[in-house]
Short mmCIF file of C-alpha atoms in Angstrom, two decimals:
data_model
loop_
_atom_site.label_atom_id
_atom_site.label_comp_id
_atom_site.label_asym_id
_atom_site.label_seq_id
_atom_site.Cartn_x
_atom_site.Cartn_y
_atom_site.Cartn_z
CA MET A 1 19.04 39.78 -25.40
CA GLN A 2 20.35 36.38 -26.47
CA LYS A 3 17.88 33.53 -25.94
CA ARG A 4 19.08 30.00 -25.16
CA VAL A 5 16.75 27.09 -25.87
CA VAL A 6 16.70 24.08 -23.55
CA THR A 7 14.64 21.01 -22.80
CA LEU A 8 13.61 20.06 -19.27
CA GLY A 9 13.38 16.71 -17.47
CA LEU A 10 11.19 17.00 -14.35
CA GLN A 11 11.37 14.37 -11.62
CA GLY A 12 8.38 13.21 -9.59
CA GLY A 13 8.10 13.33 -5.81
CA GLY A 14 4.64 14.25 -4.54
CA SER A 15 4.40 17.66 -2.90
CA HIS A 16 8.17 18.03 -3.24
CA GLY A 17 7.27 18.88 -6.84
CA ALA A 18 6.56 22.40 -5.55
CA PHE A 19 10.35 22.83 -5.70
CA THR A 20 10.06 22.29 -9.46
CA TRP A 21 7.28 24.88 -9.57
CA GLY A 22 9.76 27.37 -8.14
CA VAL A 23 12.42 26.39 -10.69
CA LEU A 24 9.99 26.76 -13.59
CA ASP A 25 8.73 30.07 -12.25
CA ARG A 26 12.25 31.49 -12.18
CA LEU A 27 13.17 30.13 -15.63
CA LEU A 28 9.98 31.53 -17.13
CA GLU A 29 10.65 34.86 -15.45
CA ASP A 30 14.03 35.00 -17.19
CA GLY A 31 13.25 35.98 -20.78
CA ARG A 32 16.54 34.54 -22.02
CA ILE A 33 15.42 30.91 -21.58
CA GLY A 34 13.33 29.21 -24.25
CA ILE A 35 11.78 25.79 -23.59
CA GLU A 36 11.47 23.41 -26.54
CA GLY A 37 10.30 20.30 -24.73
CA ILE A 38 9.56 18.88 -21.28
CA SER A 39 9.51 15.32 -20.02
CA GLY A 40 8.11 14.33 -16.66
CA ALA A 41 6.76 11.63 -14.39
CA SER A 42 4.23 11.91 -11.57
CA ALA A 43 4.49 15.40 -10.01
CA GLY A 44 6.99 16.24 -12.74
CA ALA A 45 4.34 15.38 -15.32
CA MET A 46 1.83 17.66 -13.57
CA ASN A 47 4.30 20.53 -13.64
CA ALA A 48 5.14 19.86 -17.30
CA VAL A 49 1.56 19.79 -18.56
CA VAL A 50 0.33 22.67 -16.41
CA CYS A 51 3.28 24.79 -17.54
CA ALA A 52 2.80 23.93 -21.23
CA HIS A 53 -0.95 24.57 -21.04
CA GLY A 54 -0.46 27.94 -19.37
CA PHE A 55 2.18 28.89 -21.93
CA THR A 56 -0.17 27.92 -24.76
CA ILE A 57 -2.93 30.12 -23.36
CA GLY A 58 -0.96 33.11 -22.12
CA GLY A 59 2.77 32.85 -22.82
CA ARG A 60 5.33 33.04 -20.01
CA GLU A 61 3.07 34.87 -17.59
CA GLY A 62 0.25 32.48 -18.39
CA ALA A 63 2.49 29.55 -17.53
CA ARG A 64 3.60 31.13 -14.26
CA GLN A 65 -0.02 31.82 -13.27
CA ALA A 66 -1.15 28.33 -14.23
CA LEU A 67 1.52 26.75 -12.01
CA GLN A 68 0.56 29.00 -9.11
CA ASP A 69 -3.13 28.16 -9.53
CA PHE A 70 -2.39 24.44 -9.65
CA TRP A 71 -0.21 24.29 -6.54
CA GLU A 72 -2.52 26.52 -4.52
CA ALA A 73 -5.39 24.21 -5.44
CA VAL A 74 -3.31 21.17 -4.42
CA ALA A 75 -2.65 22.71 -1.02
CA CYS A 76 -6.38 23.30 -0.51
CA LYS A 77 -8.01 20.25 -2.04
CA ALA A 78 -5.49 17.44 -2.47
CA PRO A 79 -5.85 14.05 -0.74
CA PHE A 80 -4.84 13.98 2.92
CA HIS A 81 -5.27 17.77 3.27
CA GLY A 82 -7.23 17.36 6.46
CA MET A 83 -4.82 14.76 7.80
CA ALA A 84 -1.61 16.52 6.83
CA GLU A 85 -1.98 19.77 8.73
CA ASP A 86 1.26 20.47 10.56
CA THR A 87 2.36 23.66 12.25
CA SER A 88 6.05 22.73 12.34
CA PRO A 89 8.11 25.93 12.34
CA LEU A 90 10.67 26.65 9.68
CA VAL A 91 14.12 25.40 10.66
CA GLY A 92 17.00 26.93 8.74
CA GLU A 93 16.31 26.45 5.04
CA GLY A 94 13.92 23.56 5.43
CA LEU A 95 11.07 22.25 7.56
CA GLN A 96 11.08 19.93 10.50
CA ALA A 97 10.56 16.43 9.14
CA SER A 98 7.39 15.77 11.12
CA THR A 99 4.15 14.37 9.77
CA ALA A 100 0.65 14.54 11.21
CA PRO A 101 -0.32 11.35 13.13
CA ALA A 102 -3.50 10.88 11.06
CA LEU A 103 -1.49 10.86 7.84
CA LYS A 104 1.01 8.40 9.31
CA ALA A 105 -1.86 6.14 10.35
CA PHE A 106 -3.42 6.23 6.88
CA LEU A 107 -0.13 5.47 5.13
CA PHE A 108 0.45 2.62 7.59
CA LEU A 109 -2.89 1.11 6.54
CA THR A 110 -1.83 1.13 2.88
CA ARG A 111 0.67 -1.61 3.75
CA PHE A 112 -2.19 -3.99 4.52
CA PHE A 113 -5.15 -2.74 2.47
CA SER A 114 -5.27 -1.93 -1.23
CA PRO A 115 -6.74 1.34 -2.58
CA TYR A 116 -9.68 -0.72 -3.82
CA GLN A 117 -10.46 -1.40 -0.14
CA LEU A 118 -9.46 1.92 1.43
CA ASN A 119 -10.92 4.03 -1.39
CA PRO A 120 -13.57 1.87 -3.11
CA PHE A 121 -15.11 4.82 -4.99
CA ASP A 122 -11.70 5.94 -6.31
CA VAL A 123 -12.02 9.48 -4.96
CA ASN A 124 -9.18 11.52 -6.43
CA PRO A 125 -9.38 15.30 -5.92
CA LEU A 126 -6.45 15.69 -8.30
CA ARG A 127 -8.80 14.72 -11.12
CA ASP A 128 -11.11 17.61 -10.25
CA ILE A 129 -8.24 20.10 -10.04
CA LEU A 130 -6.81 19.13 -13.42
CA ALA A 131 -10.20 18.91 -15.14
CA GLY A 132 -11.05 22.39 -13.86
CA GLN A 133 -7.79 24.00 -14.99
CA LEU A 134 -6.71 22.23 -18.19
CA ASP A 135 -8.28 22.25 -21.65
CA PHE A 136 -6.74 19.09 -23.11
CA GLU A 137 -8.29 19.61 -26.53
CA ARG A 138 -6.66 23.06 -26.74
CA LEU A 139 -3.40 21.60 -25.45
CA ARG A 140 -3.33 18.85 -28.08
CA SER A 141 -4.14 21.19 -30.95
CA ASP A 142 -2.22 24.37 -30.09
CA CYS A 143 0.69 23.51 -27.78
CA ARG A 144 4.08 24.01 -29.44
CA MET A 145 6.14 22.43 -26.68
CA GLU A 146 7.08 18.79 -27.06
CA LEU A 147 5.75 16.90 -24.03
CA PHE A 148 6.78 13.39 -22.96
CA ILE A 149 4.70 12.12 -20.05
CA ALA A 150 5.74 8.80 -18.50
CA ALA A 151 3.37 6.09 -17.28
CA THR A 152 3.99 2.41 -16.46
CA ARG A 153 2.07 -0.46 -18.01
CA VAL A 154 0.84 -2.68 -15.19
CA SER A 155 0.77 -5.77 -17.41
CA THR A 156 4.40 -5.65 -18.55
CA GLY A 157 6.10 -3.15 -16.22
CA THR A 158 7.31 -1.20 -19.25
CA LEU A 159 7.37 2.51 -20.01
CA ARG A 160 4.63 4.24 -22.01
CA LEU A 161 5.25 7.79 -23.16
CA PHE A 162 2.31 10.05 -23.89
CA ARG A 163 3.27 12.86 -26.25
CA THR A 164 1.58 16.22 -26.68
CA ARG A 165 -0.98 15.07 -29.25
CA GLU A 166 -1.91 12.04 -27.13
CA LEU A 167 -2.45 13.76 -23.80
CA THR A 168 -5.73 13.35 -21.96
CA LEU A 169 -6.78 13.77 -18.36
CA ASP A 170 -6.45 10.01 -17.81
CA ALA A 171 -2.96 9.93 -19.34
CA LEU A 172 -1.79 12.63 -16.94
CA LEU A 173 -3.42 10.93 -13.96
CA ALA A 174 -1.81 7.64 -14.98
CA SER A 175 1.61 9.24 -14.66
CA ALA A 176 0.90 10.01 -10.98
CA CYS A 177 -0.98 6.83 -10.07
CA LEU A 178 0.76 5.42 -7.00
CA PRO A 179 -0.42 1.80 -6.81
CA THR A 180 -0.71 1.84 -3.02
CA LEU A 181 -2.94 4.93 -3.02
CA HIS A 182 -4.96 4.96 -6.26
CA HIS A 183 -6.85 2.61 -8.51
CA SER A 184 -4.95 1.92 -11.71
CA ILE A 185 -5.86 4.17 -14.65
CA GLU A 186 -7.23 2.32 -17.66
CA ILE A 187 -6.58 3.72 -21.14
CA ASP A 188 -7.69 1.81 -24.24
CA GLY A 189 -7.96 -1.40 -22.22
CA GLU A 190 -4.49 -1.08 -20.66
CA ALA A 191 -3.97 -0.43 -16.94
CA TYR A 192 -1.28 2.08 -15.90
CA TRP A 193 0.61 3.03 -12.73
CA ASP A 194 2.98 5.85 -11.81
CA GLY A 195 5.49 6.76 -14.51
CA GLY A 196 8.25 7.21 -11.95
CA LEU A 197 8.51 3.42 -11.71
CA THR A 198 10.01 3.20 -15.22
CA ALA A 199 11.36 6.70 -16.02
CA ASN A 200 11.83 9.47 -13.49
CA PRO A 201 12.10 11.54 -15.62
CA PRO A 202 12.52 10.25 -19.20
CA VAL A 203 15.66 11.70 -20.78
CA LEU A 204 16.14 9.86 -24.07
CA PRO A 205 13.02 11.37 -25.72
CA LEU A 206 14.46 14.84 -25.16
CA LEU A 207 17.58 13.71 -27.01
CA HIS A 208 15.82 11.87 -29.83
CA GLN A 209 12.80 14.08 -30.47
CA CYS A 210 14.03 17.63 -29.74
CA SER A 211 16.64 19.73 -31.53
CA SER A 212 18.02 21.54 -28.48
CA SER A 213 21.42 20.28 -27.38
CA ASP A 214 20.87 21.21 -23.71
CA VAL A 215 18.88 19.10 -21.23
CA VAL A 216 18.20 20.62 -17.81
CA LEU A 217 17.24 18.02 -15.18
CA VAL A 218 15.24 19.20 -12.16
CA LEU A 219 15.64 16.55 -9.48
CA LEU A 220 14.07 16.14 -6.06
CA HIS A 221 16.52 13.75 -4.43
CA SER A 222 18.20 14.29 -1.08
CA SER A 223 21.88 14.05 -0.18
CA PRO A 224 23.35 10.53 -0.05
CA THR A 225 23.16 9.04 3.43
CA LEU A 226 25.93 7.09 5.13
CA ASN A 227 23.51 5.62 7.66
CA THR A 228 22.22 2.14 6.90
CA PRO A 229 18.42 1.95 7.47
CA ARG A 230 17.59 -0.39 10.37
CA THR A 231 13.94 0.17 11.24
CA ALA A 232 11.12 -1.24 9.10
CA ASP A 233 9.94 2.28 8.23
CA ASP A 234 13.41 3.47 7.25
CA ILE A 235 14.05 0.37 5.14
CA SER A 236 10.70 0.77 3.37
CA GLU A 237 11.37 4.46 2.69
CA ARG A 238 14.85 3.77 1.32
CA LEU A 239 13.59 0.98 -0.95
CA SER A 240 11.01 3.36 -2.36
CA GLU A 241 13.63 6.05 -2.94
CA ILE A 242 15.93 3.61 -4.72
CA GLY A 243 13.08 2.29 -6.85
CA PHE A 244 12.11 5.76 -8.05
CA SER A 245 15.67 6.90 -8.79
CA SER A 246 17.36 3.81 -10.25
CA THR A 247 15.75 4.20 -13.69
CA LEU A 248 17.19 7.69 -14.11
CA SER A 249 20.65 6.55 -12.98
CA THR A 250 20.60 3.71 -15.50
CA GLU A 251 19.47 6.00 -18.33
CA LEU A 252 22.10 8.65 -17.56
CA GLN A 253 24.86 6.02 -17.38
CA ALA A 254 23.83 4.68 -20.79
CA ILE A 255 23.75 8.17 -22.30
CA THR A 256 27.12 9.06 -20.81
CA LEU A 257 28.72 5.89 -22.15
CA ALA A 258 27.22 6.40 -25.61
CA LYS A 259 28.39 10.01 -25.65
CA GLN A 260 31.93 8.97 -24.72
CA GLU A 261 31.96 6.39 -27.50
CA SER A 262 30.69 8.92 -30.07
CA GLU A 263 33.38 11.40 -29.03
CA ARG A 264 36.07 8.75 -29.50
CA GLY A 265 34.80 8.25 -33.05
CA TRP A 266 34.70 4.48 -32.73
CA PHE A 267 31.62 4.22 -34.91
CA SER A 268 30.17 6.11 -37.86
CA LEU A 269 28.59 9.43 -37.07
CA GLY A 270 24.90 9.17 -37.86
CA ARG A 271 22.26 11.64 -36.75
CA TYR A 272 22.05 10.15 -33.25
CA GLU A 273 25.82 10.14 -32.76
CA ARG A 274 26.07 13.77 -33.86
CA LYS A 275 23.40 14.72 -31.33
CA LEU A 276 25.23 12.83 -28.62
CA ARG A 277 28.43 14.72 -29.36
CA ARG A 278 26.78 18.09 -28.82
CA LEU A 279 24.61 16.99 -25.87
CA HIS A 280 25.00 19.16 -22.76
CA LEU A 281 23.55 18.06 -19.41
CA HIS A 282 22.64 20.46 -16.61
CA LEU A 283 21.18 19.94 -13.14
CA ILE A 284 19.08 22.01 -10.76
CA ASP A 285 18.44 20.40 -7.39
CA SER A 286 18.70 21.00 -3.65
CA PRO A 287 19.76 17.76 -1.93
CA GLU A 288 20.61 19.44 1.38
CA PHE A 289 17.17 21.04 1.63
CA MET A 290 15.39 17.84 0.61
CA GLY A 291 17.44 15.95 3.17
CA GLN A 292 15.72 17.93 5.93
CA LEU A 293 12.35 16.48 4.88
CA SER A 294 11.16 12.95 5.55
CA SER A 295 9.88 10.90 2.62
CA LEU A 296 6.43 11.05 4.24
CA SER A 297 6.46 14.80 3.70
CA LYS A 298 5.80 14.07 0.01
CA ALA A 299 2.19 13.49 1.08
CA ARG A 300 1.96 16.72 3.11
CA ARG A 301 0.09 19.59 1.47
CA GLU A 302 0.08 22.55 3.88
CA PHE A 303 0.89 25.97 2.48
CA SER A 304 4.01 26.42 4.63
CA LEU A 305 5.69 23.41 3.02
CA ILE A 306 4.54 24.27 -0.51
CA ARG A 307 5.76 27.86 -0.18
CA ALA A 308 9.11 26.83 1.29
CA LEU A 309 9.71 24.36 -1.54
CA ARG A 310 8.73 26.93 -4.17
CA GLU A 311 11.09 29.54 -2.76
CA GLU A 312 13.92 27.03 -2.59
CA GLY A 313 13.30 26.13 -6.22
CA ARG A 314 13.34 29.78 -7.29
CA ASN A 315 16.55 30.41 -5.36
CA LYS A 316 18.34 27.38 -6.79
CA ALA A 317 17.24 28.22 -10.33
CA GLY A 318 18.46 31.80 -9.86
CA VAL A 319 21.86 30.60 -8.66
CA TRP A 320 22.08 28.16 -11.57
CA LEU A 321 21.26 30.89 -14.11
CA GLU A 322 23.85 33.23 -12.66
CA LYS A 323 26.59 30.59 -12.69
CA ASN A 324 25.75 28.59 -15.79
CA PHE A 325 23.66 30.54 -18.30
CA HIS A 326 26.74 31.25 -20.40
CA LEU A 327 27.38 27.49 -20.68
CA ILE A 328 24.06 26.72 -22.38
CA GLY A 329 24.84 25.66 -25.92
CA VAL A 330 28.56 25.45 -25.09
CA ARG A 331 29.13 22.57 -22.68
CA SER A 332 27.60 20.71 -19.76
CA SER A 333 27.52 22.45 -16.41
CA GLY A 334 27.69 19.04 -14.74
CA LEU A 335 25.36 16.97 -12.62
CA ARG A 336 25.75 19.19 -9.59
CA SER A 337 24.18 22.62 -9.45
#
């Protein structure tokens, strides 16, 4: 059996990250795929670190079990669990884009009150879940995967990458620290917010710091819309979506341009240019499915949504493997799965 080694870039998106769980589960199930490194922001960072920790402890099956344990715990204990209960039936491949009134009311309040007012004691059940499941000392000393976890410096608005040997519970929480919901995370005197604000996910570290020529991006975006937002809620949601996706678009455009220049041979071929020439980009996503979910569903945590997202991720990863496995190490399969 011929193994192909890839790196993974995992996008953030709240509970929509359960789609990425499904993708990882299917890739880990396929013994032909080796994973050299993973970058991630927010929910993508959670998936990356949980996967790497599980793999360190118990190989492929350990990683699959760790991801299952994490997402089941999120569904039971995460913030808003009591507010987000929704019995919406499955509709086609997705879920009805409805959100519990209590959750809508809470999110509405975040427009007028800071987390220091709404949550003065900084209660964050995600901290308890991660602390109970991850041994960061073991991860730092024994993990062989290269990890690149994005966080945003509050003071300068710039990207900070935490690598495998630097990872702590606070570093991981910083990557998922939405400024409207959580207190900033302080590390060595520096305050941090969600990594998705500056890299969602980081791609360049996978190119610079890993030897694999193939980067697989797992994205959580929905299909482009032709409808111009007109209500305050729709405008706010669209601004948020643009803010969390523009950094990736800019990074990919820069990489594509640099790769084109290297292939034209307009400058000397150093190590970076040689890597650019053999870079292959791949994409696993499900924009049609994600388009059936409102942006508020990223805060929903009920099992029906988590399971539906996981199954969609597994299905899309299976289709991608069937169609594109033979292209790994050969050429890009494109930015559409």
